[in-house]
Tab-separated table of C-alpha atoms and ligand atoms in Angstrom:
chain	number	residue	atom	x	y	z
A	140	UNK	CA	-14.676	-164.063	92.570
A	141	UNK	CA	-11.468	-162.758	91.039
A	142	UNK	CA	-11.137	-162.979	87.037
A	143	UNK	CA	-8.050	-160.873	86.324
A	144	UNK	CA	-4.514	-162.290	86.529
A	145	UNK	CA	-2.322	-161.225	89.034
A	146	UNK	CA	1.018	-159.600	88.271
A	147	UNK	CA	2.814	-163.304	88.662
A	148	UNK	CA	-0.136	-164.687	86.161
A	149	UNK	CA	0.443	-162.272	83.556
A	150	UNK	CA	4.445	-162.155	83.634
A	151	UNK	CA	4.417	-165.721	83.555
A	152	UNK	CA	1.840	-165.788	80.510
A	153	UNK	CA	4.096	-162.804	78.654
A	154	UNK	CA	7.369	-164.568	78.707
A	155	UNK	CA	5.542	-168.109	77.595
A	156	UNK	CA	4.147	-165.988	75.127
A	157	UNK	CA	7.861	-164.945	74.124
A	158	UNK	CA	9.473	-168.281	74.466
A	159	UNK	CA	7.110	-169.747	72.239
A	160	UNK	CA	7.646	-167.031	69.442
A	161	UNK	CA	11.061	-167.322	69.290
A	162	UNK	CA	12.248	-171.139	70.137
A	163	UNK	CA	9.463	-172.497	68.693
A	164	UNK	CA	7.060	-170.597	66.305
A	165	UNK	CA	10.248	-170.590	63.849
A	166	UNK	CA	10.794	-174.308	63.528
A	167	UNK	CA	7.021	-175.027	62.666
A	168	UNK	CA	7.399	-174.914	58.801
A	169	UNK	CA	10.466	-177.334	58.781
A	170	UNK	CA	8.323	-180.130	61.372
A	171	UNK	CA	5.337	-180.023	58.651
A	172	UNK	CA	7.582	-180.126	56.036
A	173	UNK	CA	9.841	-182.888	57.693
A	174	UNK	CA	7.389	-184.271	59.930
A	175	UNK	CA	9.969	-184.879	62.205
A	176	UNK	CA	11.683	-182.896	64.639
A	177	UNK	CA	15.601	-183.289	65.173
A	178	UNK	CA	16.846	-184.297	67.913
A	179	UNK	CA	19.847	-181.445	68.755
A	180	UNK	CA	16.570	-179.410	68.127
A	181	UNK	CA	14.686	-181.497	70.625
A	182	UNK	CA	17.748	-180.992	72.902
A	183	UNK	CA	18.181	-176.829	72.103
A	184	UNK	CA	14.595	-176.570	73.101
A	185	UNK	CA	15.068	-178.305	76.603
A	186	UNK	CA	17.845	-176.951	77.379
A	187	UNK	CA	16.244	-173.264	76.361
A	188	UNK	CA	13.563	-174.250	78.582
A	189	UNK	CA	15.112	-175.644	81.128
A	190	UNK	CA	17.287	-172.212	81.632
A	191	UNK	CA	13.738	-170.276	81.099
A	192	UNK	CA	12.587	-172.450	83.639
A	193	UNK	CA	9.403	-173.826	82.142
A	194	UNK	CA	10.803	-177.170	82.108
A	195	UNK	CA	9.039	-179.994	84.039
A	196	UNK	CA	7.012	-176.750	85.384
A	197	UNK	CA	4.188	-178.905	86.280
A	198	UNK	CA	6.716	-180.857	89.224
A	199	UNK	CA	6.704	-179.834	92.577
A	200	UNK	CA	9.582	-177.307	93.000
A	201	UNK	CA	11.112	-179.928	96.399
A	202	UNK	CA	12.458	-182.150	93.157
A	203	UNK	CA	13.473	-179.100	90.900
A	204	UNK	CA	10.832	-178.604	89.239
A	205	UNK	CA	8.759	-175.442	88.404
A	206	UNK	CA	6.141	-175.897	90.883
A	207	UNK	CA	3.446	-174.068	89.403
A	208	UNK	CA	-0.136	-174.171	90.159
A	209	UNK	CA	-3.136	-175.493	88.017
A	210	UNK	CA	-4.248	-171.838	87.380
A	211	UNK	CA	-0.545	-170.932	86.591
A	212	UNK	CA	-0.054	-174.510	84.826
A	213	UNK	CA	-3.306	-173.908	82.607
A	214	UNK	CA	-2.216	-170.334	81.713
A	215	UNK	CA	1.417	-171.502	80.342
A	216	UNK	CA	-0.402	-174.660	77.880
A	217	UNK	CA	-3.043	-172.376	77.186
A	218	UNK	CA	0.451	-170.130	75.436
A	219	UNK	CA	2.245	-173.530	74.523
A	220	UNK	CA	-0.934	-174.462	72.510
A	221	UNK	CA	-0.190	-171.750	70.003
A	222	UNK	CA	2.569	-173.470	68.036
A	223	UNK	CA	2.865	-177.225	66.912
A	224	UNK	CA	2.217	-179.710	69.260
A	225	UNK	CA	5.247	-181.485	68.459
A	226	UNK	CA	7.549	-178.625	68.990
A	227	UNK	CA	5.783	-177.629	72.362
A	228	UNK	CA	6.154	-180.931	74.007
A	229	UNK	CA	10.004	-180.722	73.490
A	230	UNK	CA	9.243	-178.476	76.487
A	231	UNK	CA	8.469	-181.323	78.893
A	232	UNK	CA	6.034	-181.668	81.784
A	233	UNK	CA	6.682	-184.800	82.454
A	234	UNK	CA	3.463	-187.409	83.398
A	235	UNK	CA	2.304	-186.250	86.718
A	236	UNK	CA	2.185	-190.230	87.162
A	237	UNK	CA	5.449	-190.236	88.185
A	238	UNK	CA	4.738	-188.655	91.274
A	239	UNK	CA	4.113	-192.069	92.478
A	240	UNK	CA	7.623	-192.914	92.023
A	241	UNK	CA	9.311	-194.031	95.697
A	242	UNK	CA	12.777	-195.256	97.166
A	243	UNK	CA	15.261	-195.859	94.116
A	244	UNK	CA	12.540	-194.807	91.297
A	245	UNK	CA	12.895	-191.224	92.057
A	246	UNK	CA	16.793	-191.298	90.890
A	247	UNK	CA	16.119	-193.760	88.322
A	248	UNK	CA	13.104	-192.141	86.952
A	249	UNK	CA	11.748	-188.927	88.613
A	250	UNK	CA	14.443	-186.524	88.751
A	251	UNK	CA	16.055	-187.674	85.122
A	252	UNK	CA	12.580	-186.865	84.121
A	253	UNK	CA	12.393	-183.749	86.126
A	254	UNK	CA	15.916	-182.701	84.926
A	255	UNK	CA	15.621	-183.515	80.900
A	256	UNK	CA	18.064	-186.406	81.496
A	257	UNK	CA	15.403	-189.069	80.667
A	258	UNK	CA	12.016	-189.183	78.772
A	259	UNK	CA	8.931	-190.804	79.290
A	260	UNK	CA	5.752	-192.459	77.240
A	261	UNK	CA	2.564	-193.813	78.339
A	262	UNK	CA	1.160	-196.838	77.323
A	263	UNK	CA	-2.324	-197.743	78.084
A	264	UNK	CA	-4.022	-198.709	74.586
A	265	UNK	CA	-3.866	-201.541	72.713
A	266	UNK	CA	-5.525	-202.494	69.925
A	267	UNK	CA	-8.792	-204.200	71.582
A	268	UNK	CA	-8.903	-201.744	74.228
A	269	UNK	CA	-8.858	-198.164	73.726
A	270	UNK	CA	-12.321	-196.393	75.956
A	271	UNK	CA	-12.744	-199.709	77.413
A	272	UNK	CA	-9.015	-199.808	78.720
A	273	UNK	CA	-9.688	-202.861	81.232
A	274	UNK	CA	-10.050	-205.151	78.573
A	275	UNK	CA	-6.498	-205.002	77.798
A	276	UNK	CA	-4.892	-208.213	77.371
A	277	UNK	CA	-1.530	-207.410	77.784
A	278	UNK	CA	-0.311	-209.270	80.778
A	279	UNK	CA	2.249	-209.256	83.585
A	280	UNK	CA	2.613	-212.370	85.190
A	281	UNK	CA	4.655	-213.101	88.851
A	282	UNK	CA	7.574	-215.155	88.068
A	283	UNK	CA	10.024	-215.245	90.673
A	284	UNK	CA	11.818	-211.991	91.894
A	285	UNK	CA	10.161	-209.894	88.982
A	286	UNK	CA	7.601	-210.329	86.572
A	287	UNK	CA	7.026	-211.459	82.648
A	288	UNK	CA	5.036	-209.110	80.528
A	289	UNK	CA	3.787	-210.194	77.191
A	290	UNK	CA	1.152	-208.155	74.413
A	291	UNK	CA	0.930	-205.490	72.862
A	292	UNK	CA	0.448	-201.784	73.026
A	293	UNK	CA	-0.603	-199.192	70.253
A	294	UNK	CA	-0.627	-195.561	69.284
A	295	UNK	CA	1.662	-194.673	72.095
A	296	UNK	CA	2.890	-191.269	71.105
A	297	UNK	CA	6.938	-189.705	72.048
A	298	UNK	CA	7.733	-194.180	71.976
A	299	UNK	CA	10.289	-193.263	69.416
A	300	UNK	CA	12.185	-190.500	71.596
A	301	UNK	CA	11.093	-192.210	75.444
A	302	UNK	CA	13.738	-193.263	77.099
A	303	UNK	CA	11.471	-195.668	79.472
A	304	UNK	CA	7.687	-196.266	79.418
A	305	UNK	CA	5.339	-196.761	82.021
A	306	UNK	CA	3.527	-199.477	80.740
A	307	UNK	CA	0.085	-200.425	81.811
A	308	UNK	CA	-0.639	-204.554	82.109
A	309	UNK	CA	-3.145	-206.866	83.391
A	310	UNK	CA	-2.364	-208.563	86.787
A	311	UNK	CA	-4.919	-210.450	87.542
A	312	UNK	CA	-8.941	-210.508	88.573
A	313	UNK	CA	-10.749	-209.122	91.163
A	314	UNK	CA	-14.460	-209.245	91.705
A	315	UNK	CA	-16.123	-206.057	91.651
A	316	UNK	CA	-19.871	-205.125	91.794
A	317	UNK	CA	-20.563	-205.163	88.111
A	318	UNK	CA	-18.747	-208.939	88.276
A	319	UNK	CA	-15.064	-209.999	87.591
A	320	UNK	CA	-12.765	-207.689	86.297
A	321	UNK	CA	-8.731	-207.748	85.707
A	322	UNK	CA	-6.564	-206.134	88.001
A	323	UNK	CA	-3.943	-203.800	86.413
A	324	UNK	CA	-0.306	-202.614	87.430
A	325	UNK	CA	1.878	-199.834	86.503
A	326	UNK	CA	5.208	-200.470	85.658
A	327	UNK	CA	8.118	-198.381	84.832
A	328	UNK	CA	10.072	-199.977	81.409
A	329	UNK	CA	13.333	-199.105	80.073
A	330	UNK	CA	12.945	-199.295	76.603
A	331	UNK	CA	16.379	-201.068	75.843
A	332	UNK	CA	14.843	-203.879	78.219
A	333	UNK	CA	15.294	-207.143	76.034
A	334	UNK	CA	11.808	-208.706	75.816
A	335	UNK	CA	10.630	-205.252	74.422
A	336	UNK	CA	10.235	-204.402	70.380
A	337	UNK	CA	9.120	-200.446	69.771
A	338	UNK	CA	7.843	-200.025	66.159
A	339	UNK	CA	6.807	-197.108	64.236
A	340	UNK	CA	2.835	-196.728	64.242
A	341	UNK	CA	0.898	-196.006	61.091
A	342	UNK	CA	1.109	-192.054	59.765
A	343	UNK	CA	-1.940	-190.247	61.600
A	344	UNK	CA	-3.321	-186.918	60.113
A	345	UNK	CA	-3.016	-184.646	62.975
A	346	UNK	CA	0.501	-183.187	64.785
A	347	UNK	CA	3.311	-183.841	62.151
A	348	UNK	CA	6.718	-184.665	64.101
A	349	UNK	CA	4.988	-186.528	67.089
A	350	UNK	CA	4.620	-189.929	66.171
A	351	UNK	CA	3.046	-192.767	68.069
A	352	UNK	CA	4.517	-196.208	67.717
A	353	UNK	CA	3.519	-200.073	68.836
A	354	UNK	CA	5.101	-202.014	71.532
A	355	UNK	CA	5.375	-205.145	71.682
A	356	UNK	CA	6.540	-206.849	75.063
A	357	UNK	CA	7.554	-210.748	74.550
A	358	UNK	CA	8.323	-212.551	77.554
A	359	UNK	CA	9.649	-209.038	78.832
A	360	UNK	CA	11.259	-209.398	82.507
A	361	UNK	CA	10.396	-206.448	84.522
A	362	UNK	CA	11.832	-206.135	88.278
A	363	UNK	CA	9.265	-206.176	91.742
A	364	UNK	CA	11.175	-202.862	92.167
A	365	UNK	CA	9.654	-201.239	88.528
A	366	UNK	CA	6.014	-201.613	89.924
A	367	UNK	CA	4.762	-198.084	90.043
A	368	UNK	CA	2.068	-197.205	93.128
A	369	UNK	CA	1.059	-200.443	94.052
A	370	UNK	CA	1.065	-204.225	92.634
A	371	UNK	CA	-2.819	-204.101	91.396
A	372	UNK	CA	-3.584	-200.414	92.096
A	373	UNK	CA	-2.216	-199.247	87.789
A	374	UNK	CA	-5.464	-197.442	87.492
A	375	UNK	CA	-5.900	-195.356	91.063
A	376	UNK	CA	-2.353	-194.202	90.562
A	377	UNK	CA	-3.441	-193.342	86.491
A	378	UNK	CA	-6.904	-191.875	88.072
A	379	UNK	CA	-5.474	-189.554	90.610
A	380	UNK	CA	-3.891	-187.750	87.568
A	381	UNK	CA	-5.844	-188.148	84.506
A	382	UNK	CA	-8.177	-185.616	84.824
A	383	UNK	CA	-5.244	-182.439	85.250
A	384	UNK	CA	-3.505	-184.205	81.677
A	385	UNK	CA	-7.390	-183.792	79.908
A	386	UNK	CA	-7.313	-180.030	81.344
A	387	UNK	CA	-3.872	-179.474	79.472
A	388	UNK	CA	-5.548	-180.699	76.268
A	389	UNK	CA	-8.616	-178.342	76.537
A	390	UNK	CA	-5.985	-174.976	77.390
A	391	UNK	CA	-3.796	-175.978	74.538
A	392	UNK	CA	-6.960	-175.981	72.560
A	393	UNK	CA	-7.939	-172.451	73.832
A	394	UNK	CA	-4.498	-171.258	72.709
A	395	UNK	CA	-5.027	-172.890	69.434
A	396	UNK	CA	-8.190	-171.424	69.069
A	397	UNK	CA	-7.220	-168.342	69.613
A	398	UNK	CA	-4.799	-168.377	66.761
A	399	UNK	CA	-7.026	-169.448	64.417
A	400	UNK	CA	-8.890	-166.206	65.287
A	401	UNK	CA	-6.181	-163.821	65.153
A	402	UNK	CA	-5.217	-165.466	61.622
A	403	UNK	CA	-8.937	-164.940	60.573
A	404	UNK	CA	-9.756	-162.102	62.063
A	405	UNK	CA	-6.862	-160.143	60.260
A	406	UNK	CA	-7.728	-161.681	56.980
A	407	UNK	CA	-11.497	-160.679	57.503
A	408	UNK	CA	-10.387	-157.136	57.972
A	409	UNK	CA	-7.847	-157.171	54.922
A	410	UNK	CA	-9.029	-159.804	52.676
A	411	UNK	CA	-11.678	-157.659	49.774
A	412	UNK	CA	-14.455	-158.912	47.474
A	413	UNK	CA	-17.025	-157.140	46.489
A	414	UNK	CA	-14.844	-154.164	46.688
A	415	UNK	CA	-15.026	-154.327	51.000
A	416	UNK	CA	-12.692	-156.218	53.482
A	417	UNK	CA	-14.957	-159.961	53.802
A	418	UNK	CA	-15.049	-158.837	57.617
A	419	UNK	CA	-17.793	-156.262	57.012
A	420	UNK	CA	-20.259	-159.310	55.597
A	421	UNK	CA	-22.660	-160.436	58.258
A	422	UNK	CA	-21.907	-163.868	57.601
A	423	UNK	CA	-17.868	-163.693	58.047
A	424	UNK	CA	-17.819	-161.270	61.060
A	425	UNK	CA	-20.832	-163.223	62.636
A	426	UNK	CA	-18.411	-166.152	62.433
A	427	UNK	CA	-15.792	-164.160	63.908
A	428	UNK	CA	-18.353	-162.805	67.483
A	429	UNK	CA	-18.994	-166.807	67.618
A	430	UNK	CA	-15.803	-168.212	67.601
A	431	UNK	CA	-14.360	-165.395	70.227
A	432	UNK	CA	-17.511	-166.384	72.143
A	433	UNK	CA	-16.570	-169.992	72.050
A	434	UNK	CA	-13.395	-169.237	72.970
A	435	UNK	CA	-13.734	-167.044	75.901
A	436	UNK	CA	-16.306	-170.165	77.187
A	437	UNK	CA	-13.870	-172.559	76.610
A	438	UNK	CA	-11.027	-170.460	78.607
A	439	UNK	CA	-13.475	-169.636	81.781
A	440	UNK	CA	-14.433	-173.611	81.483
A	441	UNK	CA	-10.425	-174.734	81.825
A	442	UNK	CA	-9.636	-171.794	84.508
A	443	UNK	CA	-12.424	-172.799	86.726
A	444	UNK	CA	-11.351	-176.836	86.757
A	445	UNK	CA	-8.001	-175.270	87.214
A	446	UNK	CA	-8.842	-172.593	90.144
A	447	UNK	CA	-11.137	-175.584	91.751
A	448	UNK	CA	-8.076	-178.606	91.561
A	449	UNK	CA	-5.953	-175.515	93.437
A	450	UNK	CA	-8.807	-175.541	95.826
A	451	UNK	CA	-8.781	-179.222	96.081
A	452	UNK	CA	-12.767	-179.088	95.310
A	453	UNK	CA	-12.351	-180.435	91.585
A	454	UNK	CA	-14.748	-182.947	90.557
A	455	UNK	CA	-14.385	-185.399	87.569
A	456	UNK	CA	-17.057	-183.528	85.470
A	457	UNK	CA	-15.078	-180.457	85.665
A	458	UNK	CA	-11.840	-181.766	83.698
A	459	UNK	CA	-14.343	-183.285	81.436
A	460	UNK	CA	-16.684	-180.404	80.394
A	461	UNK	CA	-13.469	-178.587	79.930
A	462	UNK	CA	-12.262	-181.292	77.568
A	463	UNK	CA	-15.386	-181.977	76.094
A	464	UNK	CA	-16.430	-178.328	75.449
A	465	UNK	CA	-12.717	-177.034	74.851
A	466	UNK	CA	-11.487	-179.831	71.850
A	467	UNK	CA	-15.239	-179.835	70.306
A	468	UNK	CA	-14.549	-175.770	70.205
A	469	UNK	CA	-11.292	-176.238	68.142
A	470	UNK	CA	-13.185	-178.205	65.872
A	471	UNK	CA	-15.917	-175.582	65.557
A	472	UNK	CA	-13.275	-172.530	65.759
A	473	UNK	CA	-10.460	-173.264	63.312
A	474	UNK	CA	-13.504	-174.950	60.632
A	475	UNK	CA	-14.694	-171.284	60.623
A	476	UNK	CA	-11.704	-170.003	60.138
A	477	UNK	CA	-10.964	-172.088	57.218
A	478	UNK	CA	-14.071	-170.739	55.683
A	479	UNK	CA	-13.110	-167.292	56.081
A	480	UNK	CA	-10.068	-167.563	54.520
A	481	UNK	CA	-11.405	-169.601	51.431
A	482	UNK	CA	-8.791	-171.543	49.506
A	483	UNK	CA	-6.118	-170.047	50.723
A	484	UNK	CA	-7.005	-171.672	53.685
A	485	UNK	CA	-6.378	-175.015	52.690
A	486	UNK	CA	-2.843	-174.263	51.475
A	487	UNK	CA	0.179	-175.905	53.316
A	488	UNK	CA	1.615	-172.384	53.479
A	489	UNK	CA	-0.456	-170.719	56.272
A	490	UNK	CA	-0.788	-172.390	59.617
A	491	UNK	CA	-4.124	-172.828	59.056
A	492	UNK	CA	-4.671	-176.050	57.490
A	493	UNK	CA	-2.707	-177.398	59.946
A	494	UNK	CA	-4.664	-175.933	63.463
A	495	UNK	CA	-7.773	-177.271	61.063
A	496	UNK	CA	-6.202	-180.787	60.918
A	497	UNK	CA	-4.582	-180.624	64.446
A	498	UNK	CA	-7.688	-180.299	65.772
A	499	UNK	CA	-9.041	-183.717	64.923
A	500	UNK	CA	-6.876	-185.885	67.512
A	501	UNK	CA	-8.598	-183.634	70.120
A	502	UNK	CA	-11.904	-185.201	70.322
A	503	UNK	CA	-10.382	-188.764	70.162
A	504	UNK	CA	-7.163	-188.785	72.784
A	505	UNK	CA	-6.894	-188.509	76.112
A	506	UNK	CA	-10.953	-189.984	76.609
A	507	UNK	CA	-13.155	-188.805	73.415
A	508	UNK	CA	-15.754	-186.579	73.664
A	509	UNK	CA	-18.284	-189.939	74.360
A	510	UNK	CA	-16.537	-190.475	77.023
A	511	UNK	CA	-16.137	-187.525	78.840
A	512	UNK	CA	-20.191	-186.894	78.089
A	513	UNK	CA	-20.480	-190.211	80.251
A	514	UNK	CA	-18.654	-188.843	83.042
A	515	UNK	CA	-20.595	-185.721	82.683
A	516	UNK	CA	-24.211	-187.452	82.414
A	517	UNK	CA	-23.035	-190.352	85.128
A	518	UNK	CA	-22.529	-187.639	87.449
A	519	UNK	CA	-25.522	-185.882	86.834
A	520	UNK	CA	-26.965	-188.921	87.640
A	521	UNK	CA	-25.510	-190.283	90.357
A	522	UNK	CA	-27.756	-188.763	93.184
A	523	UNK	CA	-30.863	-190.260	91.500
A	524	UNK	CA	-29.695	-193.645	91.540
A	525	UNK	CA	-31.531	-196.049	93.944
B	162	FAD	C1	-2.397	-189.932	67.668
B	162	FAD	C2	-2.779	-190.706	68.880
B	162	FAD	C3	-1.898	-190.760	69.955
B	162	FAD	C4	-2.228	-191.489	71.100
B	162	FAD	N1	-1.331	-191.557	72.144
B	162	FAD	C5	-1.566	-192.442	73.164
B	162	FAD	C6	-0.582	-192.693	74.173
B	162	FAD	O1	0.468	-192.054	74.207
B	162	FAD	N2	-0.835	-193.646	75.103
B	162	FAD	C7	-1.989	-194.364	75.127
B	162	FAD	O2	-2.148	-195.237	75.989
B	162	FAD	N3	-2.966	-194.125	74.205
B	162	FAD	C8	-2.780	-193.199	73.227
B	162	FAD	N4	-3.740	-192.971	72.263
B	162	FAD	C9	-4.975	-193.735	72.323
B	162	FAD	C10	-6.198	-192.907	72.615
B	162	FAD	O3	-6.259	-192.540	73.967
B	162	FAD	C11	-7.393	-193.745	72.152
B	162	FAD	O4	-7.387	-193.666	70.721
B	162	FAD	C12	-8.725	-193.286	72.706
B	162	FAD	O5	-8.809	-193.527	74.071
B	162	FAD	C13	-9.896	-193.994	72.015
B	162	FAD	O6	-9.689	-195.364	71.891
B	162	FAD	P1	-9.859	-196.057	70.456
B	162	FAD	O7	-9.128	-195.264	69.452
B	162	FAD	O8	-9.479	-197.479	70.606
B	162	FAD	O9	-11.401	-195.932	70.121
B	162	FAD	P2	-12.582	-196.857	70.678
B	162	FAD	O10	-12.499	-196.958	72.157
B	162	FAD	O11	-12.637	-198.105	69.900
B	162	FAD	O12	-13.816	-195.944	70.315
B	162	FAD	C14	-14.358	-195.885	69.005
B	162	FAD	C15	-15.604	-195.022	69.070
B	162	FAD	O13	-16.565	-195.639	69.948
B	162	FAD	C16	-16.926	-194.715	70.947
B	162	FAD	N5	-17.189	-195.400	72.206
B	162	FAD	C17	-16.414	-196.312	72.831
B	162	FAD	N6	-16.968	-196.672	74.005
B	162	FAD	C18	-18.083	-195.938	74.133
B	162	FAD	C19	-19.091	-195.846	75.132
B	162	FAD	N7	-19.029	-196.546	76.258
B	162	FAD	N8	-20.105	-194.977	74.925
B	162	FAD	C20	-20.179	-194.228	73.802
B	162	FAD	N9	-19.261	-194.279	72.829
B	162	FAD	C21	-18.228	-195.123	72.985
B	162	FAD	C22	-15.761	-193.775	71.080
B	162	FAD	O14	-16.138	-192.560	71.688
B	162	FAD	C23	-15.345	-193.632	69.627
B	162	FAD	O15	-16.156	-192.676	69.002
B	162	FAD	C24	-3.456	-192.182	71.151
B	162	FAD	C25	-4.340	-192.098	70.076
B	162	FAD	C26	-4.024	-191.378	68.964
B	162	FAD	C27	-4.996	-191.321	67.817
């Protein structure tokens, strides 16, 4: 059992560290002021990352990208967390989905991705099936060469800036042992593809300058050739991946985290009443032992699902403790922190109110907490079943 970092880890975490303070820590005040986040900035950050080399770092190196592992991969969100989440995405990983893509995709699709040329969203939710994604009605019917796609999708964040979408759709039923059940299909969509409307989605509280937006697909023609993994098989293509994107939301909630406590900690030790710093009252630097304590569980939780995916012994349960225990944390962590820092805390001014508010999408995206406590308990479970 090895904790430390080797001397690769460490560099790697350093100059993430360094990136983030100076391409993006500075632009956080204008994207909560602005909520929005310009697009020659959008384009200064990939192309600082792409000469950094943290670009698309999660893509096998074969296609250009950075190649790194899950360890290394958890390590670098862990550092992206620290700033906005709008300004950190700017420095892409592209969807590990679209390591399904094959013959003509990968030009089309992969390596634009891979290179910053082209951007992608992922839409899954609509708005009758969010947990329960197989009840989506949004369907893609065979006609001819190609097929005809009509619903609609909602909350599907980075639809405003994608360049294509790979869009999740209904393609028929299949019986399965709990009964009938739809079939679904991955499809890669060009967003200028007639048939398709992309509308800004309602203001949400959390992550100013990443916006979510609705699709709507009317009698949208997709080709035979846009099908991504195989006709039917959406899901095992979404599945094989879904578990490493819920690991990048617990390490960016580590790094979070951890900011929060710097930010308190320093105003604990500074910050007097009762003529002595807050931090030397029992009940502010008891706060502070639990929320480092929290944190340093959280972190061990998203290294070992990392370490074990490099190992290729990852279960299901793993991504989702780390989810569940790392986004439930932030909650905990940066409400703490708010406390410490009284009213101060709530103003606009600090970064606090805004890790505070950040944290709330957390619990909800990517599988909320419910649902990664069934995959915990179902596994638990599972060898006592008859
Ligand atoms: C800002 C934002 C951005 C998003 N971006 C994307 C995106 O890019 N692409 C995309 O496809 N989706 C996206 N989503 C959707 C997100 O993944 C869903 O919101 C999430 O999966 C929950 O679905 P829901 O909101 O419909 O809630 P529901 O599924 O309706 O759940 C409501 C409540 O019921 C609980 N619940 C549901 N089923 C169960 C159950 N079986 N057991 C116990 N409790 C249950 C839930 O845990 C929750 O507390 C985004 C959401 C938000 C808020």
């Amino acid at each position: 059992m090895q904790f430390g970092l080797t001397s690769e880890q460490q560099l790697l975490v350093d100059s993430v560290r360094q990136f983030v303070e100076t391409e993006l820590t500075p632009y956080e005040e204008e994207v909560e002021r602005t909520d929005h986040v310009r697009p020659e900035l959008i384009r200064q950050i990939h192309d600082r990352a792409i000469k950094a080399g943290f670009y698309a770092a999660n893509m096998p190196e074969e296609l250009g990208g950075g190649g790194l592992d899950h360890v290394g991969l958890m390590l670098m969100e862990r550092e992206l967390g620290r700033t906005s989440f709008a300004l950190q995405y700017a420095v892409a990983r592209p969807s590990n989905i679209l390591r399904a893509c094959k013959g003509a995709q990968i030009e089309r699709y992969l390596k634009p991705a891979i290179r910053g040329e082209r951007v992608e969203c992922l839409a899954m939710t609509e708005p009758n099936a969010g947990s329960d994604l197989r009840s989506m009605k949004t369907r893609a019917e065979r006609d001819g060469d190609g097929y005809v796609v009509n619903g609609t999708k909602h909350f599907i964040s980075y639809a405003d800036v994608a360049d294509f979408i790979v869009l999740f759709a209904a393609s028929g039923v299949e019986e399965s042992a709990r009964g009938e059940r739809k079939k679904i299909t991955s499809f890669l969509v060009d967003k200028a593809t007639p048939g398709l409307d992309v509308r800004m989605g309602p203001k949400s509280v959390s992550h100013r300058g990443f916006h979510h937006c609705e699709l709507v697909f009317a009698d949208c023609r997709v080709g035979r050739d846009q099908v991504l993994g195989e006709e039917h098989k959406g899901f095992d293509v979404a599945n094989q991946w879904l578990g490493a994107t819920r690991l990048t939301v617990a390490a960016q909630c580590v790094g979070r985290a951890q900011r929060a406590l710097e930010l308190a900690t320093q105003w604990a030790a500074t910050r007097k009443q009762f003529g002595q710093a807050i931090g030397k009252f029992q009940g502010t630097s008891f706060k502070l032992a639990d929320m480092a304590t929290e944190i340093a569980a959280a972190e061990l939780l998203v290294l070992k699902a990392a370490w074990k995916a490099d190992q290729g012994t990852v279960a299901d349960e793993d991504f989702a403790m780390a989810k569940l225990y790392a986004t439930e944390m932030l909650a905990r962590v940066t409400d703490h922190a708010l406390q410490i820092y009284g009213g101060m805390g709530l103003m606009q001014d600090l970064p606090l109110e805004r890790l505070w508010r950040d944290a709330r999408v957390e619990r909800i995206w990517d599988g909320t907490s419910e649902i990664q406590r069934h995959i915990i308990s179902r596994a638990l479970l599972r060898p006592h079943e008859g």
